[in-house]
Amino acid sequence: MLQKLNFKPGFDKMVTESGAESRWIDGDFVRFRYGLPEKIGGWSQLTNSNNTLPGVARAQHAFAAINGEKYVAIGTSQGLFLYYSGEFFDISPLATAITGATFDATSGSSTVTVNKTAHGLLDGRYVTFSSVTVPSGSGYAISDFTDNTFEVLNKTDNTFQITMPTNSAGSTSATGSATIDPYEIVGPTFQTAGLGWGTDTWGSSTWGTASATSNVILDPGLWSLDNFGQMLVATIHNGKTFT
């Protein structure tokens, strides 16, 4: 005759297997709900596949506003972002604006060259644009520049390239205008050795050549995040503090 066995919920690790009569003794990725075992679900992606954050996430802080709205701040090696109501919002602090840029565009290409003498930006830095006049004949709208964030690519002393969301409708050279608004520098994406003058003992390299080894370690870009009431307080490691 079949007999129904009623096992008590939870895992009994206090006694032996034979002593744990009518008890579960082991399991993995299981929780008990209404007295019955239930498989714990795995990870699910929070955003769609093309909605990603630039850089490597270094800090995360959850807090709530006075009215109960919930926020999550995420600091990466490139910027600062806020997750709220299913969407990410870019709240990255901006460094000093660089005015007087123009654009080169090539028909059928999404690569646009930004012209600005002595811009001082390095590859991998992220920028936004404001006060934009679109390059002539490109077919771009102002929002294509102002509503997106761009990575600095293939920089020279006086130019760098960006990738637009769509291809240009025509070719143009040194037209349009914009103010470049770089993200505040957070730090390296990875921990690296600092090479150059003063980083190694004298005589370890030839005169005029950077040292090949170093006792100086450059920390990766790090954030410290907290809240004061409903105000987010964000500090860059060895850098500035923002609210």
PDB file of C-alpha atoms in Angstrom:
ATOM      1  CA  MET A   1       0.000   0.000   0.000  1.00  0.00           C
ATOM      2  CA  LEU A   2       1.329   3.443  -0.910  1.00  0.00           C
ATOM      3  CA  GLN A   3       1.688   5.842   1.979  1.00  0.00           C
ATOM      4  CA  LYS A   4       2.168   9.621   1.690  1.00  0.00           C
ATOM      5  CA  LEU A   5       5.308  10.879   3.426  1.00  0.00           C
ATOM      6  CA  ASN A   6       5.122  14.364   4.874  1.00  0.00           C
ATOM      7  CA  PHE A   7       8.564  15.899   5.226  1.00  0.00           C
ATOM      8  CA  LYS A   8       8.984  18.931   7.444  1.00  0.00           C
ATOM      9  CA  PRO A   9      10.303  22.076   5.693  1.00  0.00           C
ATOM     10  CA  GLY A  10      13.943  23.114   6.051  1.00  0.00           C
ATOM     11  CA  PHE A  11      17.226  21.216   6.198  1.00  0.00           C
ATOM     12  CA  ASP A  12      18.203  19.452   9.421  1.00  0.00           C
ATOM     13  CA  LYS A  13      21.999  19.566   9.872  1.00  0.00           C
ATOM     14  CA  MET A  14      22.011  19.109  13.629  1.00  0.00           C
ATOM     15  CA  VAL A  15      21.596  15.326  13.718  1.00  0.00           C
ATOM     16  CA  THR A  16      22.689  12.336  11.664  1.00  0.00           C
ATOM     17  CA  GLU A  17      20.961  11.305   8.451  1.00  0.00           C
ATOM     18  CA  SER A  18      19.246   8.411  10.159  1.00  0.00           C
ATOM     19  CA  GLY A  19      18.278  10.601  13.113  1.00  0.00           C
ATOM     20  CA  ALA A  20      16.636  13.253  10.946  1.00  0.00           C
ATOM     21  CA  GLU A  21      13.472  11.274  10.533  1.00  0.00           C
ATOM     22  CA  SER A  22      10.858  12.976   8.338  1.00  0.00           C
ATOM     23  CA  ARG A  23      13.268  15.875   7.652  1.00  0.00           C
ATOM     24  CA  TRP A  24      15.179  17.044   4.603  1.00  0.00           C
ATOM     25  CA  ILE A  25      18.923  16.694   5.225  1.00  0.00           C
ATOM     26  CA  ASP A  26      20.515  18.394   2.185  1.00  0.00           C
ATOM     27  CA  GLY A  27      19.781  20.386  -0.959  1.00  0.00           C
ATOM     28  CA  ASP A  28      21.140  23.032  -3.330  1.00  0.00           C
ATOM     29  CA  PHE A  29      19.484  26.182  -4.700  1.00  0.00           C
ATOM     30  CA  VAL A  30      16.280  25.313  -2.867  1.00  0.00           C
ATOM     31  CA  ARG A  31      14.010  27.376  -0.650  1.00  0.00           C
ATOM     32  CA  PHE A  32      10.861  26.307   1.195  1.00  0.00           C
ATOM     33  CA  ARG A  33       7.576  28.006   0.381  1.00  0.00           C
ATOM     34  CA  TYR A  34       4.297  27.040   2.033  1.00  0.00           C
ATOM     35  CA  GLY A  35       6.163  24.103   3.565  1.00  0.00           C
ATOM     36  CA  LEU A  36       7.284  22.679   0.226  1.00  0.00           C
ATOM     37  CA  PRO A  37      10.702  22.815  -1.497  1.00  0.00           C
ATOM     38  CA  GLU A  38      10.962  25.238  -4.426  1.00  0.00           C
ATOM     39  CA  LYS A  39      13.840  25.791  -6.829  1.00  0.00           C
ATOM     40  CA  ILE A  40      15.534  29.159  -6.488  1.00  0.00           C
ATOM     41  CA  GLY A  41      15.578  31.010  -9.795  1.00  0.00           C
ATOM     42  CA  GLY A  42      18.867  32.060 -11.383  1.00  0.00           C
ATOM     43  CA  TRP A  43      20.082  35.456 -12.555  1.00  0.00           C
ATOM     44  CA  SER A  44      18.041  37.449 -15.046  1.00  0.00           C
ATOM     45  CA  GLN A  45      19.305  40.427 -17.022  1.00  0.00           C
ATOM     46  CA  LEU A  46      18.077  43.745 -15.674  1.00  0.00           C
ATOM     47  CA  THR A  47      18.276  45.694 -18.946  1.00  0.00           C
ATOM     48  CA  ASN A  48      18.197  44.907 -22.647  1.00  0.00           C
ATOM     49  CA  SER A  49      21.388  43.713 -24.318  1.00  0.00           C
ATOM     50  CA  ASN A  50      22.407  47.064 -25.818  1.00  0.00           C
ATOM     51  CA  ASN A  51      21.789  49.094 -22.657  1.00  0.00           C
ATOM     52  CA  THR A  52      25.196  48.836 -21.001  1.00  0.00           C
ATOM     53  CA  LEU A  53      27.301  51.135 -18.832  1.00  0.00           C
ATOM     54  CA  PRO A  54      30.759  52.343 -19.925  1.00  0.00           C
ATOM     55  CA  GLY A  55      33.695  51.119 -17.885  1.00  0.00           C
ATOM     56  CA  VAL A  56      33.918  48.586 -15.070  1.00  0.00           C
ATOM     57  CA  ALA A  57      31.474  48.871 -12.156  1.00  0.00           C
ATOM     58  CA  ARG A  58      33.406  49.637  -8.950  1.00  0.00           C
ATOM     59  CA  ALA A  59      30.723  50.637  -6.422  1.00  0.00           C
ATOM     60  CA  GLN A  60      26.971  50.295  -5.941  1.00  0.00           C
ATOM     61  CA  HIS A  61      24.716  51.984  -3.389  1.00  0.00           C
ATOM     62  CA  ALA A  62      20.949  51.681  -2.896  1.00  0.00           C
ATOM     63  CA  PHE A  63      18.976  54.436  -1.168  1.00  0.00           C
ATOM     64  CA  ALA A  64      15.480  55.903  -1.054  1.00  0.00           C
ATOM     65  CA  ALA A  65      13.991  59.386  -1.398  1.00  0.00           C
ATOM     66  CA  ILE A  66      11.731  60.926   1.250  1.00  0.00           C
ATOM     67  CA  ASN A  67       8.666  59.896  -0.746  1.00  0.00           C
ATOM     68  CA  GLY A  68       9.840  56.279  -0.819  1.00  0.00           C
ATOM     69  CA  GLU A  69      11.158  56.171  -4.390  1.00  0.00           C
ATOM     70  CA  LYS A  70      14.057  53.721  -4.625  1.00  0.00           C
ATOM     71  CA  TYR A  71      17.343  54.407  -6.392  1.00  0.00           C
ATOM     72  CA  VAL A  72      20.569  52.517  -7.048  1.00  0.00           C
ATOM     73  CA  ALA A  73      23.747  54.477  -7.828  1.00  0.00           C
ATOM     74  CA  ILE A  74      26.484  52.646  -9.757  1.00  0.00           C
ATOM     75  CA  GLY A  75      29.982  54.102 -10.052  1.00  0.00           C
ATOM     76  CA  THR A  76      32.170  52.758 -12.873  1.00  0.00           C
ATOM     77  CA  SER A  77      35.736  53.443 -13.945  1.00  0.00           C
ATOM     78  CA  GLN A  78      34.288  55.941 -16.446  1.00  0.00           C
ATOM     79  CA  GLY A  79      31.286  57.609 -14.821  1.00  0.00           C
ATOM     80  CA  LEU A  80      28.363  57.611 -12.395  1.00  0.00           C
ATOM     81  CA  PHE A  81      24.884  56.279 -13.174  1.00  0.00           C
ATOM     82  CA  LEU A  82      21.509  56.029 -11.463  1.00  0.00           C
ATOM     83  CA  TYR A  83      19.080  53.134 -11.824  1.00  0.00           C
ATOM     84  CA  TYR A  84      15.477  54.159 -11.240  1.00  0.00           C
ATOM     85  CA  SER A  85      12.137  52.720 -12.343  1.00  0.00           C
ATOM     86  CA  GLY A  86      13.665  50.261 -14.813  1.00  0.00           C
ATOM     87  CA  GLU A  87      15.967  52.762 -16.543  1.00  0.00           C
ATOM     88  CA  PHE A  88      19.563  54.006 -16.219  1.00  0.00           C
ATOM     89  CA  PHE A  89      20.253  57.742 -16.013  1.00  0.00           C
ATOM     90  CA  ASP A  90      23.675  59.255 -16.646  1.00  0.00           C
ATOM     91  CA  ILE A  91      24.596  61.511 -13.700  1.00  0.00           C
ATOM     92  CA  SER A  92      28.352  61.543 -14.361  1.00  0.00           C
ATOM     93  CA  PRO A  93      30.092  64.733 -13.159  1.00  0.00           C
ATOM     94  CA  LEU A  94      31.570  66.732 -16.025  1.00  0.00           C
ATOM     95  CA  ALA A  95      35.032  68.279 -16.172  1.00  0.00           C
ATOM     96  CA  THR A  96      35.854  71.708 -17.626  1.00  0.00           C
ATOM     97  CA  ALA A  97      34.083  72.299 -20.953  1.00  0.00           C
ATOM     98  CA  ILE A  98      36.123  72.607 -24.162  1.00  0.00           C
ATOM     99  CA  THR A  99      34.597  75.094 -26.588  1.00  0.00           C
ATOM    100  CA  GLY A 100      35.080  75.671 -30.312  1.00  0.00           C
ATOM    101  CA  ALA A 101      34.955  72.138 -31.804  1.00  0.00           C
ATOM    102  CA  THR A 102      33.948  71.384 -35.411  1.00  0.00           C
ATOM    103  CA  PHE A 103      33.208  68.106 -37.219  1.00  0.00           C
ATOM    104  CA  ASP A 104      34.303  66.072 -40.249  1.00  0.00           C
ATOM    105  CA  ALA A 105      31.861  63.465 -41.561  1.00  0.00           C
ATOM    106  CA  THR A 106      32.028  60.939 -44.408  1.00  0.00           C
ATOM    107  CA  SER A 107      28.989  59.839 -46.376  1.00  0.00           C
ATOM    108  CA  GLY A 108      27.843  56.348 -45.384  1.00  0.00           C
ATOM    109  CA  SER A 109      30.092  56.182 -42.321  1.00  0.00           C
ATOM    110  CA  SER A 110      29.205  56.471 -38.632  1.00  0.00           C
ATOM    111  CA  THR A 111      32.719  57.676 -37.752  1.00  0.00           C
ATOM    112  CA  VAL A 112      32.877  61.431 -37.176  1.00  0.00           C
ATOM    113  CA  THR A 113      36.086  63.355 -36.532  1.00  0.00           C
ATOM    114  CA  VAL A 114      35.993  66.095 -33.908  1.00  0.00           C
ATOM    115  CA  ASN A 115      38.400  68.962 -34.578  1.00  0.00           C
ATOM    116  CA  LYS A 116      39.746  70.952 -31.630  1.00  0.00           C
ATOM    117  CA  THR A 117      43.304  72.227 -31.322  1.00  0.00           C
ATOM    118  CA  ALA A 118      45.077  70.967 -28.176  1.00  0.00           C
ATOM    119  CA  HIS A 119      41.946  69.300 -26.777  1.00  0.00           C
ATOM    120  CA  GLY A 120      44.037  67.336 -24.246  1.00  0.00           C
ATOM    121  CA  LEU A 121      41.775  64.252 -24.244  1.00  0.00           C
ATOM    122  CA  LEU A 122      43.036  60.661 -24.289  1.00  0.00           C
ATOM    123  CA  ASP A 123      41.656  57.550 -25.957  1.00  0.00           C
ATOM    124  CA  GLY A 124      39.031  55.861 -23.800  1.00  0.00           C
ATOM    125  CA  ARG A 125      37.768  59.084 -22.203  1.00  0.00           C
ATOM    126  CA  TYR A 126      34.024  59.667 -22.464  1.00  0.00           C
ATOM    127  CA  VAL A 127      32.485  62.962 -23.575  1.00  0.00           C
ATOM    128  CA  THR A 128      29.119  64.554 -24.242  1.00  0.00           C
ATOM    129  CA  PHE A 129      28.321  67.545 -26.444  1.00  0.00           C
ATOM    130  CA  SER A 130      26.323  70.716 -25.875  1.00  0.00           C
ATOM    131  CA  SER A 131      25.622  73.930 -27.840  1.00  0.00           C
ATOM    132  CA  VAL A 132      25.672  71.846 -31.024  1.00  0.00           C
ATOM    133  CA  THR A 133      25.272  73.041 -34.602  1.00  0.00           C
ATOM    134  CA  VAL A 134      25.134  69.943 -36.802  1.00  0.00           C
ATOM    135  CA  PRO A 135      27.791  69.478 -39.529  1.00  0.00           C
ATOM    136  CA  SER A 136      26.513  70.574 -42.933  1.00  0.00           C
ATOM    137  CA  GLY A 137      24.901  67.897 -45.110  1.00  0.00           C
ATOM    138  CA  SER A 138      25.399  65.119 -42.565  1.00  0.00           C
ATOM    139  CA  GLY A 139      21.702  64.590 -41.970  1.00  0.00           C
ATOM    140  CA  TYR A 140      22.266  64.388 -38.229  1.00  0.00           C
ATOM    141  CA  ALA A 141      19.973  66.058 -35.719  1.00  0.00           C
ATOM    142  CA  ILE A 142      21.199  68.011 -32.707  1.00  0.00           C
ATOM    143  CA  SER A 143      19.817  65.266 -30.459  1.00  0.00           C
ATOM    144  CA  ASP A 144      22.140  62.720 -32.122  1.00  0.00           C
ATOM    145  CA  PHE A 145      24.994  64.564 -30.416  1.00  0.00           C
ATOM    146  CA  THR A 146      23.369  65.844 -27.225  1.00  0.00           C
ATOM    147  CA  ASP A 147      21.424  62.687 -26.253  1.00  0.00           C
ATOM    148  CA  ASN A 148      24.362  60.281 -26.507  1.00  0.00           C
ATOM    149  CA  THR A 149      27.699  59.671 -24.814  1.00  0.00           C
ATOM    150  CA  PHE A 150      30.813  59.087 -26.920  1.00  0.00           C
ATOM    151  CA  GLU A 151      34.159  57.412 -26.359  1.00  0.00           C
ATOM    152  CA  VAL A 152      37.269  59.247 -27.536  1.00  0.00           C
ATOM    153  CA  LEU A 153      38.925  57.170 -30.276  1.00  0.00           C
ATOM    154  CA  ASN A 154      42.087  57.542 -32.384  1.00  0.00           C
ATOM    155  CA  LYS A 155      43.064  60.847 -30.813  1.00  0.00           C
ATOM    156  CA  THR A 156      45.732  63.158 -32.168  1.00  0.00           C
ATOM    157  CA  ASP A 157      46.850  66.435 -30.644  1.00  0.00           C
ATOM    158  CA  ASN A 158      44.113  68.337 -32.478  1.00  0.00           C
ATOM    159  CA  THR A 159      41.452  65.731 -33.370  1.00  0.00           C
ATOM    160  CA  PHE A 160      39.705  62.617 -32.138  1.00  0.00           C
ATOM    161  CA  GLN A 161      37.002  60.354 -33.521  1.00  0.00           C
ATOM    162  CA  ILE A 162      33.585  59.308 -32.221  1.00  0.00           C
ATOM    163  CA  THR A 163      31.058  56.729 -33.402  1.00  0.00           C
ATOM    164  CA  MET A 164      27.608  58.102 -34.162  1.00  0.00           C
ATOM    165  CA  PRO A 165      24.432  55.991 -33.766  1.00  0.00           C
ATOM    166  CA  THR A 166      23.790  56.152 -37.556  1.00  0.00           C
ATOM    167  CA  ASN A 167      25.759  56.780 -40.739  1.00  0.00           C
ATOM    168  CA  SER A 168      26.253  60.260 -42.115  1.00  0.00           C
ATOM    169  CA  ALA A 169      24.115  61.239 -45.102  1.00  0.00           C
ATOM    170  CA  GLY A 170      26.932  63.260 -46.694  1.00  0.00           C
ATOM    171  CA  SER A 171      30.570  64.284 -46.470  1.00  0.00           C
ATOM    172  CA  THR A 172      31.710  67.518 -44.857  1.00  0.00           C
ATOM    173  CA  SER A 173      34.890  68.989 -43.408  1.00  0.00           C
ATOM    174  CA  ALA A 174      35.305  71.311 -40.412  1.00  0.00           C
ATOM    175  CA  THR A 175      31.643  72.348 -40.280  1.00  0.00           C
ATOM    176  CA  GLY A 176      29.152  72.594 -37.463  1.00  0.00           C
ATOM    177  CA  SER A 177      30.181  73.507 -33.947  1.00  0.00           C
ATOM    178  CA  ALA A 178      29.933  72.182 -30.404  1.00  0.00           C
ATOM    179  CA  THR A 179      31.180  72.384 -26.857  1.00  0.00           C
ATOM    180  CA  ILE A 180      32.911  69.208 -25.654  1.00  0.00           C
ATOM    181  CA  ASP A 181      31.908  68.210 -22.101  1.00  0.00           C
ATOM    182  CA  PRO A 182      34.308  65.483 -20.885  1.00  0.00           C
ATOM    183  CA  TYR A 183      33.436  63.175 -18.018  1.00  0.00           C
ATOM    184  CA  GLU A 184      35.387  63.879 -14.852  1.00  0.00           C
ATOM    185  CA  ILE A 185      38.390  61.524 -14.713  1.00  0.00           C
ATOM    186  CA  VAL A 186      37.790  58.618 -12.314  1.00  0.00           C
ATOM    187  CA  GLY A 187      40.999  56.668 -12.887  1.00  0.00           C
ATOM    188  CA  PRO A 188      42.407  53.676 -14.779  1.00  0.00           C
ATOM    189  CA  THR A 189      40.091  50.804 -15.624  1.00  0.00           C
ATOM    190  CA  PHE A 190      42.639  48.380 -14.169  1.00  0.00           C
ATOM    191  CA  GLN A 191      45.350  48.624 -11.547  1.00  0.00           C
ATOM    192  CA  THR A 192      48.617  49.332 -13.342  1.00  0.00           C
ATOM    193  CA  ALA A 193      52.250  50.087 -12.624  1.00  0.00           C
ATOM    194  CA  GLY A 194      53.285  53.726 -12.923  1.00  0.00           C
ATOM    195  CA  LEU A 195      56.289  53.996 -15.239  1.00  0.00           C
ATOM    196  CA  GLY A 196      58.503  57.026 -15.815  1.00  0.00           C
ATOM    197  CA  TRP A 197      60.808  59.342 -13.910  1.00  0.00           C
ATOM    198  CA  GLY A 198      61.141  58.501 -10.213  1.00  0.00           C
ATOM    199  CA  THR A 199      59.392  55.126 -10.354  1.00  0.00           C
ATOM    200  CA  ASP A 200      62.502  52.930 -10.161  1.00  0.00           C
ATOM    201  CA  THR A 201      66.063  53.023  -8.858  1.00  0.00           C
ATOM    202  CA  TRP A 202      68.695  55.107 -10.646  1.00  0.00           C
ATOM    203  CA  GLY A 203      70.579  53.261 -13.360  1.00  0.00           C
ATOM    204  CA  SER A 204      67.914  50.642 -14.072  1.00  0.00           C
ATOM    205  CA  SER A 205      67.293  52.136 -17.511  1.00  0.00           C
ATOM    206  CA  THR A 206      69.302  54.143 -20.021  1.00  0.00           C
ATOM    207  CA  TRP A 207      69.213  57.923 -20.009  1.00  0.00           C
ATOM    208  CA  GLY A 208      66.069  59.295 -21.627  1.00  0.00           C
ATOM    209  CA  THR A 209      64.279  55.935 -21.569  1.00  0.00           C
ATOM    210  CA  ALA A 210      61.332  55.251 -19.279  1.00  0.00           C
ATOM    211  CA  SER A 211      61.939  52.588 -16.631  1.00  0.00           C
ATOM    212  CA  ALA A 212      60.731  49.117 -17.534  1.00  0.00           C
ATOM    213  CA  THR A 213      59.871  48.234 -13.920  1.00  0.00           C
ATOM    214  CA  SER A 214      58.213  50.223 -11.186  1.00  0.00           C
ATOM    215  CA  ASN A 215      57.525  50.268  -7.471  1.00  0.00           C
ATOM    216  CA  VAL A 216      54.626  52.704  -8.021  1.00  0.00           C
ATOM    217  CA  ILE A 217      51.120  51.241  -8.299  1.00  0.00           C
ATOM    218  CA  LEU A 218      48.301  53.266  -9.865  1.00  0.00           C
ATOM    219  CA  ASP A 219      44.981  52.318  -8.291  1.00  0.00           C
ATOM    220  CA  PRO A 220      42.019  51.656 -10.604  1.00  0.00           C
ATOM    221  CA  GLY A 221      39.235  54.218 -10.773  1.00  0.00           C
ATOM    222  CA  LEU A 222      37.211  53.792  -7.566  1.00  0.00           C
ATOM    223  CA  TRP A 223      34.105  55.442  -6.075  1.00  0.00           C
ATOM    224  CA  SER A 224      32.864  55.758  -2.514  1.00  0.00           C
ATOM    225  CA  LEU A 225      29.053  56.121  -2.504  1.00  0.00           C
ATOM    226  CA  ASP A 226      26.711  56.983   0.358  1.00  0.00           C
ATOM    227  CA  ASN A 227      23.595  59.029   0.974  1.00  0.00           C
ATOM    228  CA  PHE A 228      22.793  61.875   3.354  1.00  0.00           C
ATOM    229  CA  GLY A 229      19.026  61.593   3.603  1.00  0.00           C
ATOM    230  CA  GLN A 230      17.862  61.472   0.001  1.00  0.00           C
ATOM    231  CA  MET A 231      21.036  63.167  -1.311  1.00  0.00           C
ATOM    232  CA  LEU A 232      23.624  60.941  -2.997  1.00  0.00           C
ATOM    233  CA  VAL A 233      27.223  61.710  -1.985  1.00  0.00           C
ATOM    234  CA  ALA A 234      29.821  60.373  -4.451  1.00  0.00           C
ATOM    235  CA  THR A 235      33.590  60.601  -3.934  1.00  0.00           C
ATOM    236  CA  ILE A 236      36.267  59.631  -6.461  1.00  0.00           C
ATOM    237  CA  HIS A 237      39.161  57.818  -4.769  1.00  0.00           C
ATOM    238  CA  ASN A 238      41.894  60.414  -4.151  1.00  0.00           C
ATOM    239  CA  GLY A 239      39.695  62.912  -6.011  1.00  0.00           C
ATOM    240  CA  LYS A 240      36.670  65.165  -5.803  1.00  0.00           C
ATOM    241  CA  THR A 241      33.366  64.721  -3.968  1.00  0.00           C
ATOM    242  CA  PHE A 242      30.034  65.380  -5.698  1.00  0.00           C
ATOM    243  CA  THR A 243      26.388  65.465  -4.617  1.00  0.00           C
TER     244      THR A 243
END
